[in-house]
Amino acid sequence: MSRTSSRRRRWCGWARLLPAAALSLAACARAAAAGPLEKEMAELARQVMGAVKDRGNAVQVGEFVAKGDVARHGATGGPAIAKSLMEQLEKMGVQTTRSAELIVSGEFRDVTDKASKTTALMIKAHIEDRQGEPIVDLASRGVFDLTTIASLTGITLVAPPKAAPAEREKAVNDALDNIRPPCVEGTRISARAGSPYSIEVLVGPDPGDATPDLQTYRPRAATLDKDGLAFVNIRRGEVYAVKVSNRADHDVAVTLAIDGLSMFAFSENKEYEVVIVPKGQEGLIPGWHITNERSDAFHVSEYARSAAAKLLPSSSSVGTISVSFKAAWPADAEPPADEGAVNERSRDADATARGKPVDPKDTRYNEMTRSVGKLRESLGVHYNRSVEPADLPDSKPK
């Protein structure tokens, strides 16, 4: 490849705040198997296992740092890479602990794969001891899935689904080579002007030991920095939610990630990948999905309240909210007219998403079956974990 706190922040019973029909969950067909990042981290984990098996069979998973073009985009997907590697190591019987004598860490950057001539995200790793003495450089791995790349890097991307593969590839290259500022209209953020898909970041005060109250959340305006990156100032300790609007004439499958970590990263259901927002509607995602009835609030300075989250390395003072959009439609219906050929080979189509129905009276989310198309748009919004925010608007979340 070449080229350049113990605090309680848990939500329960939100049906009164947003109709259950407005947000649904779908588990993509591929979820039964490993996802793109998980497959590559499984291969990397095998290399790590071979290096540490005679040295305590334990390793500390350190940081994975953005390099190259993705660093200019402010990519903060390292925690997602670290979490995936930790999970694969644990499956292989390798203990991941901060007390291990060996540390595995690395970097990720965008590259052009020499064989396929397509853009990929290369993940490199090495193992060293606690004195910083190198032990071994591991063979790099490559991620080609566009949604995964967007989640890990936070790039703003517009890739018309009906365009020829070469045109879509050029759109990806251009998005990585040059920072494309998202369209910011007050509190509303979208990948381009006139897009039917947009988000708003709603911020609430530090709840302390209390349960966060969505009624105290307010939309917070984003600004573009001198390089064109979108920022929302969120004070350390504050909580936030993400409102997604879909003004298209089709349902949309939304992938939401925080520092590359899917909103389902700590869910008890490991098959969920996307949230479905029906056409002409909007939905509020209040936090990390744990079950269909419960989530942990998105909180600046820590991830979800799980043991796995506490082990994730992250020294960055900047966080990234990444959102990707794909058309979704019933499995027995025709795709949107602008979807293009749904049977052509595509490195970002998810095929069919399946789920069992859940009573909407008793749950925050429904499950549904939807076919999911190609990645259409993605955007990234950064937040500084320590900067004082501007005054909040007076409007309340719908």
Tab-separated table of C-alpha atoms in Angstrom:
chain	number	residue	atom	x	y	z
A	1	MET	CA	0.000	0.000	0.000
A	2	SER	CA	1.191	3.518	-0.713
A	3	ARG	CA	0.154	7.206	-0.321
A	4	THR	CA	0.206	9.534	1.620
A	5	SER	CA	-16.898	8.761	36.784
A	6	SER	CA	-18.986	6.365	38.674
A	7	ARG	CA	-21.677	8.909	37.992
A	8	ARG	CA	-25.059	7.685	36.851
A	9	ARG	CA	-25.778	8.730	33.262
A	10	ARG	CA	-28.256	6.050	32.278
A	11	TRP	CA	-31.511	6.558	30.460
A	12	CYS	CA	-34.696	4.492	30.790
A	13	GLY	CA	-38.210	4.773	29.405
A	14	TRP	CA	-37.966	7.583	26.849
A	15	ALA	CA	-41.029	6.710	24.751
A	16	ARG	CA	-42.811	9.834	25.937
A	17	LEU	CA	-40.012	12.007	24.531
A	18	LEU	CA	-39.984	10.610	21.018
A	19	PRO	CA	-42.436	8.239	19.291
A	20	ALA	CA	-40.937	4.762	19.081
A	21	ALA	CA	-41.823	4.619	15.393
A	22	ALA	CA	-39.461	7.488	14.659
A	23	LEU	CA	-36.345	5.415	15.320
A	24	SER	CA	-35.826	1.738	14.588
A	25	LEU	CA	-32.847	-0.578	14.709
A	26	ALA	CA	-31.572	-2.940	12.061
A	27	ALA	CA	-28.986	-5.691	12.269
A	28	CYS	CA	-27.177	-6.023	8.953
A	29	ALA	CA	-26.898	-9.485	7.478
A	30	ARG	CA	-23.111	-9.406	7.682
A	31	ALA	CA	-23.292	-8.712	11.433
A	32	ALA	CA	-23.589	-12.429	12.136
A	33	ALA	CA	-20.058	-12.609	10.764
A	34	ALA	CA	-17.235	-10.283	11.686
A	35	GLY	CA	-17.413	-6.707	10.403
A	36	PRO	CA	-14.645	-5.159	8.277
A	37	LEU	CA	-12.639	-3.781	11.205
A	38	GLU	CA	-13.140	-6.905	13.312
A	39	LYS	CA	-11.850	-9.155	10.512
A	40	GLU	CA	-8.649	-7.142	10.161
A	41	MET	CA	-8.128	-6.911	13.918
A	42	ALA	CA	-8.550	-10.679	14.191
A	43	GLU	CA	-5.595	-11.081	11.823
A	44	LEU	CA	-3.591	-8.524	13.782
A	45	ALA	CA	-4.489	-10.257	17.045
A	46	ARG	CA	-3.067	-13.543	15.731
A	47	GLN	CA	0.258	-11.818	15.195
A	48	VAL	CA	0.156	-10.329	18.687
A	49	MET	CA	-0.690	-13.710	20.193
A	50	GLY	CA	2.359	-15.261	18.560
A	51	ALA	CA	4.600	-12.559	20.014
A	52	VAL	CA	3.313	-12.626	23.610
A	53	LYS	CA	2.409	-16.272	24.219
A	54	ASP	CA	5.807	-17.008	25.792
A	55	ARG	CA	5.964	-13.694	27.674
A	56	GLY	CA	3.052	-13.961	30.033
A	57	ASN	CA	0.407	-14.293	27.300
A	58	ALA	CA	-0.692	-10.762	28.177
A	59	VAL	CA	-0.421	-7.362	26.527
A	60	GLN	CA	-1.475	-3.787	27.113
A	61	VAL	CA	-3.308	-2.235	24.165
A	62	GLY	CA	-2.070	1.313	23.698
A	63	GLU	CA	-3.057	4.150	21.403
A	64	PHE	CA	-3.565	4.054	17.653
A	65	VAL	CA	-2.792	7.513	16.287
A	66	ALA	CA	-3.990	9.097	13.030
A	67	LYS	CA	-1.271	9.865	10.478
A	68	GLY	CA	-1.138	11.324	6.978
A	69	ASP	CA	-4.228	12.892	5.451
A	70	VAL	CA	-6.590	11.508	8.086
A	71	ALA	CA	-4.628	13.349	10.770
A	72	ARG	CA	-5.368	16.631	8.987
A	73	HIS	CA	-9.044	15.719	9.222
A	74	GLY	CA	-8.721	15.437	12.997
A	75	ALA	CA	-9.421	11.693	12.941
A	76	THR	CA	-9.884	10.225	16.424
A	77	GLY	CA	-10.805	6.632	15.537
A	78	GLY	CA	-7.983	5.082	17.572
A	79	PRO	CA	-10.214	3.969	20.484
A	80	ALA	CA	-12.378	1.947	18.077
A	81	ILE	CA	-9.316	0.192	16.662
A	82	ALA	CA	-8.010	-0.498	20.171
A	83	LYS	CA	-11.373	-1.855	21.356
A	84	SER	CA	-11.695	-4.175	18.380
A	85	LEU	CA	-8.144	-5.483	18.866
A	86	MET	CA	-8.780	-6.030	22.585
A	87	GLU	CA	-11.919	-8.044	21.837
A	88	GLN	CA	-10.134	-10.243	19.315
A	89	LEU	CA	-7.220	-10.858	21.693
A	90	GLU	CA	-9.590	-11.859	24.488
A	91	LYS	CA	-11.310	-14.322	22.119
A	92	MET	CA	-7.911	-15.921	21.499
A	93	GLY	CA	-7.172	-16.223	25.196
A	94	VAL	CA	-4.677	-13.360	25.385
A	95	GLN	CA	-5.149	-11.213	28.471
A	96	THR	CA	-5.356	-7.450	27.896
A	97	THR	CA	-4.214	-5.585	30.988
A	98	ARG	CA	-2.310	-2.438	31.896
A	99	SER	CA	0.009	-4.536	34.057
A	100	ALA	CA	1.383	-6.515	31.086
A	101	GLU	CA	5.103	-6.196	30.346
A	102	LEU	CA	4.456	-5.691	26.614
A	103	ILE	CA	2.478	-2.946	24.873
A	104	VAL	CA	0.935	-3.017	21.389
A	105	SER	CA	0.151	0.322	19.754
A	106	GLY	CA	0.208	1.839	16.306
A	107	GLU	CA	-1.170	4.222	13.728
A	108	PHE	CA	-3.734	4.428	10.942
A	109	ARG	CA	-3.610	6.369	7.684
A	110	ASP	CA	-5.302	6.487	4.274
A	111	VAL	CA	-3.512	4.722	1.431
A	112	THR	CA	-4.149	3.547	-2.108
A	113	ASP	CA	-4.049	-0.217	-2.367
A	114	LYS	CA	-1.596	-1.175	-5.130
A	115	ALA	CA	-3.555	-4.242	-6.202
A	116	SER	CA	-7.109	-2.862	-6.363
A	117	LYS	CA	-6.263	0.845	-6.878
A	118	THR	CA	-8.885	1.666	-4.261
A	119	THR	CA	-8.614	3.765	-1.137
A	120	ALA	CA	-8.144	1.925	2.126
A	121	LEU	CA	-7.297	2.665	5.721
A	122	MET	CA	-3.991	1.046	6.658
A	123	ILE	CA	-3.504	0.053	10.292
A	124	LYS	CA	0.090	-0.499	11.422
A	125	ALA	CA	1.107	-1.799	14.835
A	126	HIS	CA	4.214	-2.705	16.791
A	127	ILE	CA	5.009	-4.271	20.143
A	128	GLU	CA	7.490	-2.838	22.622
A	129	ASP	CA	8.335	-3.406	26.249
A	130	ARG	CA	7.790	-0.978	29.116
A	131	GLN	CA	11.217	0.564	28.594
A	132	GLY	CA	10.289	1.405	25.012
A	133	GLU	CA	12.542	-1.256	23.521
A	134	PRO	CA	11.033	-2.556	20.252
A	135	ILE	CA	10.023	-6.211	20.195
A	136	VAL	CA	8.435	-6.660	16.763
A	137	ASP	CA	6.778	-4.703	13.952
A	138	LEU	CA	3.533	-6.388	12.924
A	139	ALA	CA	2.285	-6.778	9.356
A	140	SER	CA	-0.140	-3.978	8.495
A	141	ARG	CA	-3.843	-4.533	7.837
A	142	GLY	CA	-6.196	-2.666	5.488
A	143	VAL	CA	-9.854	-1.649	5.881
A	144	PHE	CA	-11.736	-1.011	2.614
A	145	ASP	CA	-15.339	-0.577	3.796
A	146	LEU	CA	-16.328	3.048	3.186
A	147	THR	CA	-18.648	3.369	6.165
A	148	THR	CA	-15.933	2.074	8.482
A	149	ILE	CA	-13.407	4.477	6.961
A	150	ALA	CA	-15.828	7.376	7.435
A	151	SER	CA	-16.510	6.388	11.055
A	152	LEU	CA	-12.820	6.127	11.935
A	153	THR	CA	-11.751	9.324	10.179
A	154	GLY	CA	-14.760	11.655	10.491
A	155	ILE	CA	-14.417	12.876	6.898
A	156	THR	CA	-17.150	14.815	5.134
A	157	LEU	CA	-18.029	12.812	2.026
A	158	VAL	CA	-20.652	13.009	-0.717
A	159	ALA	CA	-20.726	9.933	-2.996
A	160	PRO	CA	-23.810	9.748	-5.264
A	161	PRO	CA	-24.916	6.092	-5.200
A	162	LYS	CA	-25.816	6.009	-8.903
A	163	ALA	CA	-22.391	7.280	-9.981
A	164	ALA	CA	-19.932	4.943	-11.655
A	165	PRO	CA	-17.516	3.155	-9.295
A	166	ALA	CA	-14.630	5.272	-10.605
A	167	GLU	CA	-16.551	8.475	-9.815
A	168	ARG	CA	-17.351	7.281	-6.306
A	169	GLU	CA	-13.715	6.333	-5.779
A	170	LYS	CA	-12.656	9.807	-6.885
A	171	ALA	CA	-15.119	11.314	-4.400
A	172	VAL	CA	-13.507	9.297	-1.610
A	173	ASN	CA	-9.992	10.315	-2.676
A	174	ASP	CA	-10.972	13.975	-2.915
A	175	ALA	CA	-12.624	13.868	0.514
A	176	LEU	CA	-9.413	12.528	2.049
A	177	ASP	CA	-6.985	14.693	0.069
A	178	ASN	CA	-8.794	17.937	0.857
A	179	ILE	CA	-10.841	18.924	3.882
A	180	ARG	CA	-14.411	19.431	2.699
A	181	PRO	CA	-16.255	21.712	5.120
A	182	PRO	CA	-19.732	20.470	6.007
A	183	CYS	CA	-22.673	22.816	5.553
A	184	VAL	CA	-23.397	24.571	8.853
A	185	GLU	CA	-26.687	26.444	9.219
A	186	GLY	CA	-26.998	27.513	12.840
A	187	THR	CA	-27.363	24.305	14.822
A	188	ARG	CA	-28.041	22.149	11.754
A	189	ILE	CA	-25.083	20.352	10.135
A	190	SER	CA	-25.104	18.445	6.838
A	191	ALA	CA	-22.537	17.098	4.389
A	192	ARG	CA	-23.585	19.563	1.666
A	193	ALA	CA	-25.956	22.429	1.025
A	194	GLY	CA	-29.394	21.122	0.129
A	195	SER	CA	-28.784	17.672	1.605
A	196	PRO	CA	-31.919	15.869	2.849
A	197	TYR	CA	-29.889	14.485	5.776
A	198	SER	CA	-28.687	16.574	8.703
A	199	ILE	CA	-27.852	16.385	12.387
A	200	GLU	CA	-27.967	18.631	15.428
A	201	VAL	CA	-25.939	18.183	18.611
A	202	LEU	CA	-28.044	18.793	21.732
A	203	VAL	CA	-26.055	19.463	24.891
A	204	GLY	CA	-27.140	19.082	28.506
A	205	PRO	CA	-25.508	20.122	31.794
A	206	ASP	CA	-23.343	17.805	33.861
A	207	PRO	CA	-25.990	15.741	35.715
A	208	GLY	CA	-23.685	14.746	38.559
A	209	ASP	CA	-25.140	11.622	40.166
A	210	ALA	CA	-28.627	12.299	38.799
A	211	THR	CA	-30.230	10.821	35.700
A	212	PRO	CA	-29.806	13.143	32.695
A	213	ASP	CA	-32.977	14.996	31.726
A	214	LEU	CA	-33.480	15.443	27.986
A	215	GLN	CA	-35.697	18.438	28.675
A	216	THR	CA	-32.592	20.343	29.782
A	217	TYR	CA	-30.720	19.647	26.529
A	218	ARG	CA	-30.371	22.487	24.025
A	219	PRO	CA	-29.183	22.549	20.400
A	220	ARG	CA	-25.677	23.962	20.226
A	221	ALA	CA	-24.421	25.773	17.145
A	222	ALA	CA	-21.392	24.490	15.251
A	223	THR	CA	-18.634	26.634	13.782
A	224	LEU	CA	-15.971	25.967	11.165
A	225	ASP	CA	-12.349	26.397	12.147
A	226	LYS	CA	-9.760	27.962	9.820
A	227	ASP	CA	-9.185	24.592	8.122
A	228	GLY	CA	-12.875	23.899	7.508
A	229	LEU	CA	-13.477	21.344	10.273
A	230	ALA	CA	-16.795	21.614	12.106
A	231	PHE	CA	-16.608	22.086	15.885
A	232	VAL	CA	-19.216	22.148	18.632
A	233	ASN	CA	-17.881	23.400	21.967
A	234	ILE	CA	-18.883	21.037	24.762
A	235	ARG	CA	-17.662	21.487	28.315
A	236	ARG	CA	-15.991	18.555	30.087
A	237	GLY	CA	-18.634	16.694	32.081
A	238	GLU	CA	-21.543	17.778	29.892
A	239	VAL	CA	-23.780	15.221	28.195
A	240	TYR	CA	-25.118	15.365	24.669
A	241	ALA	CA	-27.486	13.706	22.208
A	242	VAL	CA	-27.624	13.635	18.412
A	243	LYS	CA	-30.800	14.513	16.524
A	244	VAL	CA	-30.984	13.138	12.977
A	245	SER	CA	-33.310	14.663	10.370
A	246	ASN	CA	-34.335	12.853	7.189
A	247	ARG	CA	-36.110	15.049	4.645
A	248	ALA	CA	-35.629	12.523	1.824
A	249	ASP	CA	-38.476	10.592	0.193
A	250	HIS	CA	-36.993	7.317	1.433
A	251	ASP	CA	-35.986	5.870	4.788
A	252	VAL	CA	-32.356	6.341	5.760
A	253	ALA	CA	-29.988	3.999	7.600
A	254	VAL	CA	-27.771	6.015	9.935
A	255	THR	CA	-24.409	4.909	11.308
A	256	LEU	CA	-23.378	6.957	14.355
A	257	ALA	CA	-19.897	6.686	15.849
A	258	ILE	CA	-18.045	8.530	18.605
A	259	ASP	CA	-14.262	8.450	18.090
A	260	GLY	CA	-14.891	5.598	15.672
A	261	LEU	CA	-16.881	3.628	18.262
A	262	SER	CA	-20.327	2.639	17.032
A	263	MET	CA	-23.233	3.750	19.220
A	264	PHE	CA	-23.744	-0.027	19.635
A	265	ALA	CA	-20.140	-0.667	20.774
A	266	PHE	CA	-21.287	-1.463	24.330
A	267	SER	CA	-24.716	-2.893	23.450
A	268	GLU	CA	-25.908	-6.236	24.758
A	269	ASN	CA	-27.043	-6.938	21.181
A	270	LYS	CA	-23.903	-7.324	19.071
A	271	GLU	CA	-25.783	-7.477	15.751
A	272	TYR	CA	-27.103	-3.929	15.560
A	273	GLU	CA	-25.291	-1.599	13.162
A	274	VAL	CA	-27.664	1.148	12.044
A	275	VAL	CA	-30.593	3.284	13.151
A	276	ILE	CA	-33.450	3.652	10.662
A	277	VAL	CA	-35.028	7.111	10.394
A	278	PRO	CA	-38.227	7.036	8.278
A	279	LYS	CA	-38.669	9.410	5.371
A	280	GLY	CA	-39.708	12.912	6.332
A	281	GLN	CA	-39.034	12.343	10.032
A	282	GLU	CA	-36.372	12.995	12.632
A	283	GLY	CA	-35.164	11.016	15.608
A	284	LEU	CA	-33.129	11.680	18.719
A	285	ILE	CA	-30.287	9.332	19.668
A	286	PRO	CA	-29.745	9.991	23.397
A	287	GLY	CA	-26.673	7.850	24.051
A	288	TRP	CA	-24.814	4.548	23.808
A	289	HIS	CA	-27.306	1.751	23.119
A	290	ILE	CA	-27.240	-0.880	25.877
A	291	THR	CA	-30.642	-2.510	25.318
A	292	ASN	CA	-33.752	-1.391	23.464
A	293	GLU	CA	-34.999	0.025	26.762
A	294	ARG	CA	-31.791	1.558	28.096
A	295	SER	CA	-28.779	3.590	26.985
A	296	ASP	CA	-25.836	5.324	28.637
A	297	ALA	CA	-25.743	9.049	27.894
A	298	PHE	CA	-23.059	10.397	25.578
A	299	HIS	CA	-20.716	12.110	28.014
A	300	VAL	CA	-17.674	14.250	27.350
A	301	SER	CA	-14.486	12.788	28.936
A	302	GLU	CA	-15.637	9.174	29.209
A	303	TYR	CA	-17.300	6.492	27.115
A	304	ALA	CA	-20.075	4.195	28.329
A	305	ARG	CA	-20.071	2.929	31.910
A	306	SER	CA	-18.790	-0.541	31.009
A	307	ALA	CA	-15.582	-2.217	32.131
A	308	ALA	CA	-14.405	-2.445	28.523
A	309	ALA	CA	-14.854	1.288	28.014
A	310	LYS	CA	-12.647	2.086	30.998
A	311	LEU	CA	-9.728	0.236	29.384
A	312	LEU	CA	-9.815	2.214	26.141
A	313	PRO	CA	-6.815	4.505	25.562
A	314	SER	CA	-7.523	8.105	24.550
A	315	SER	CA	-5.275	11.063	25.267
A	316	SER	CA	-6.764	13.369	22.636
A	317	SER	CA	-8.381	16.582	23.824
A	318	VAL	CA	-10.647	16.490	20.772
A	319	GLY	CA	-13.506	14.063	20.134
A	320	THR	CA	-15.330	13.301	16.885
A	321	ILE	CA	-18.977	12.541	16.167
A	322	SER	CA	-19.203	10.731	12.803
A	323	VAL	CA	-22.497	10.123	11.008
A	324	SER	CA	-23.057	8.224	7.748
A	325	PHE	CA	-26.223	7.961	5.677
A	326	LYS	CA	-27.496	5.202	3.366
A	327	ALA	CA	-30.898	4.689	1.787
A	328	ALA	CA	-33.037	1.950	3.343
A	329	TRP	CA	-36.149	0.238	2.013
A	330	PRO	CA	-38.355	-2.798	2.816
A	331	ALA	CA	-36.843	-6.061	1.644
A	332	ASP	CA	-39.806	-6.735	-0.654
A	333	ALA	CA	-39.826	-3.224	-2.175
A	334	GLU	CA	-37.848	-1.484	-4.891
A	335	PRO	CA	-34.884	0.700	-3.888
A	336	PRO	CA	-34.997	4.472	-4.432
A	337	ALA	CA	-34.675	5.484	-8.077
A	338	ASP	CA	-31.280	7.089	-7.489
A	339	GLU	CA	-29.756	4.038	-5.771
A	340	GLY	CA	-28.326	2.619	-8.975
A	341	ALA	CA	-27.590	-1.066	-9.504
A	342	VAL	CA	-28.095	-2.852	-6.192
A	343	ASN	CA	-26.554	-6.121	-7.377
A	344	GLU	CA	-23.249	-4.683	-8.561
A	345	ARG	CA	-20.172	-5.376	-6.498
A	346	SER	CA	-19.838	-2.594	-3.967
A	347	ARG	CA	-17.514	-2.300	-1.006
A	348	ASP	CA	-20.036	-0.343	1.020
A	349	ALA	CA	-23.425	-2.018	0.488
A	350	ASP	CA	-24.822	-3.962	3.427
A	351	ALA	CA	-27.395	-6.187	1.661
A	352	THR	CA	-30.352	-7.043	3.906
A	353	ALA	CA	-30.806	-5.945	7.514
A	354	ARG	CA	-32.997	-8.164	9.680
A	355	GLY	CA	-34.582	-7.880	13.086
A	356	LYS	CA	-37.434	-9.307	15.167
A	357	PRO	CA	-40.373	-7.024	15.988
A	358	VAL	CA	-40.475	-5.562	19.492
A	359	ASP	CA	-43.561	-4.031	21.123
A	360	PRO	CA	-43.185	-0.250	20.669
A	361	LYS	CA	-45.162	0.413	23.861
A	362	ASP	CA	-42.424	-1.165	25.951
A	363	THR	CA	-39.265	-0.081	24.199
A	364	ARG	CA	-37.347	2.977	23.106
A	365	TYR	CA	-36.477	1.395	19.782
A	366	ASN	CA	-38.226	-0.944	17.365
A	367	GLU	CA	-36.451	-3.559	15.287
A	368	MET	CA	-37.241	-3.861	11.598
A	369	THR	CA	-36.132	-5.452	8.343
A	370	ARG	CA	-34.659	-3.161	5.722
A	371	SER	CA	-32.435	-3.449	2.688
A	372	VAL	CA	-29.579	-0.963	2.954
A	373	GLY	CA	-27.835	0.661	0.013
A	374	LYS	CA	-24.534	2.367	-0.694
A	375	LEU	CA	-22.972	5.071	1.422
A	376	ARG	CA	-24.365	8.388	0.182
A	377	GLU	CA	-23.022	10.977	2.589
A	378	SER	CA	-21.009	11.206	5.768
A	379	LEU	CA	-19.952	14.041	8.031
A	380	GLY	CA	-17.830	14.595	11.096
A	381	VAL	CA	-18.297	17.071	13.926
A	382	HIS	CA	-15.495	17.628	16.421
A	383	TYR	CA	-15.766	18.794	19.997
A	384	ASN	CA	-13.120	20.130	22.330
A	385	ARG	CA	-13.338	18.434	25.695
A	386	SER	CA	-12.161	21.480	27.624
A	387	VAL	CA	-13.233	24.660	25.805
A	388	GLU	CA	-15.964	26.756	27.398
A	389	PRO	CA	-19.098	26.739	25.183
A	390	ALA	CA	-21.006	29.714	23.866
A	391	ASP	CA	-24.455	30.582	25.228
A	392	LEU	CA	-27.060	27.948	24.489
A	393	PRO	CA	-30.092	28.659	22.290
A	394	ASP	CA	-33.411	28.890	24.140
A	395	SER	CA	-35.158	26.241	22.024
A	396	LYS	CA	-35.904	22.843	23.520
A	397	PRO	CA	-35.500	19.493	21.731
A	398	LYS	CA	-38.580	18.281	19.946
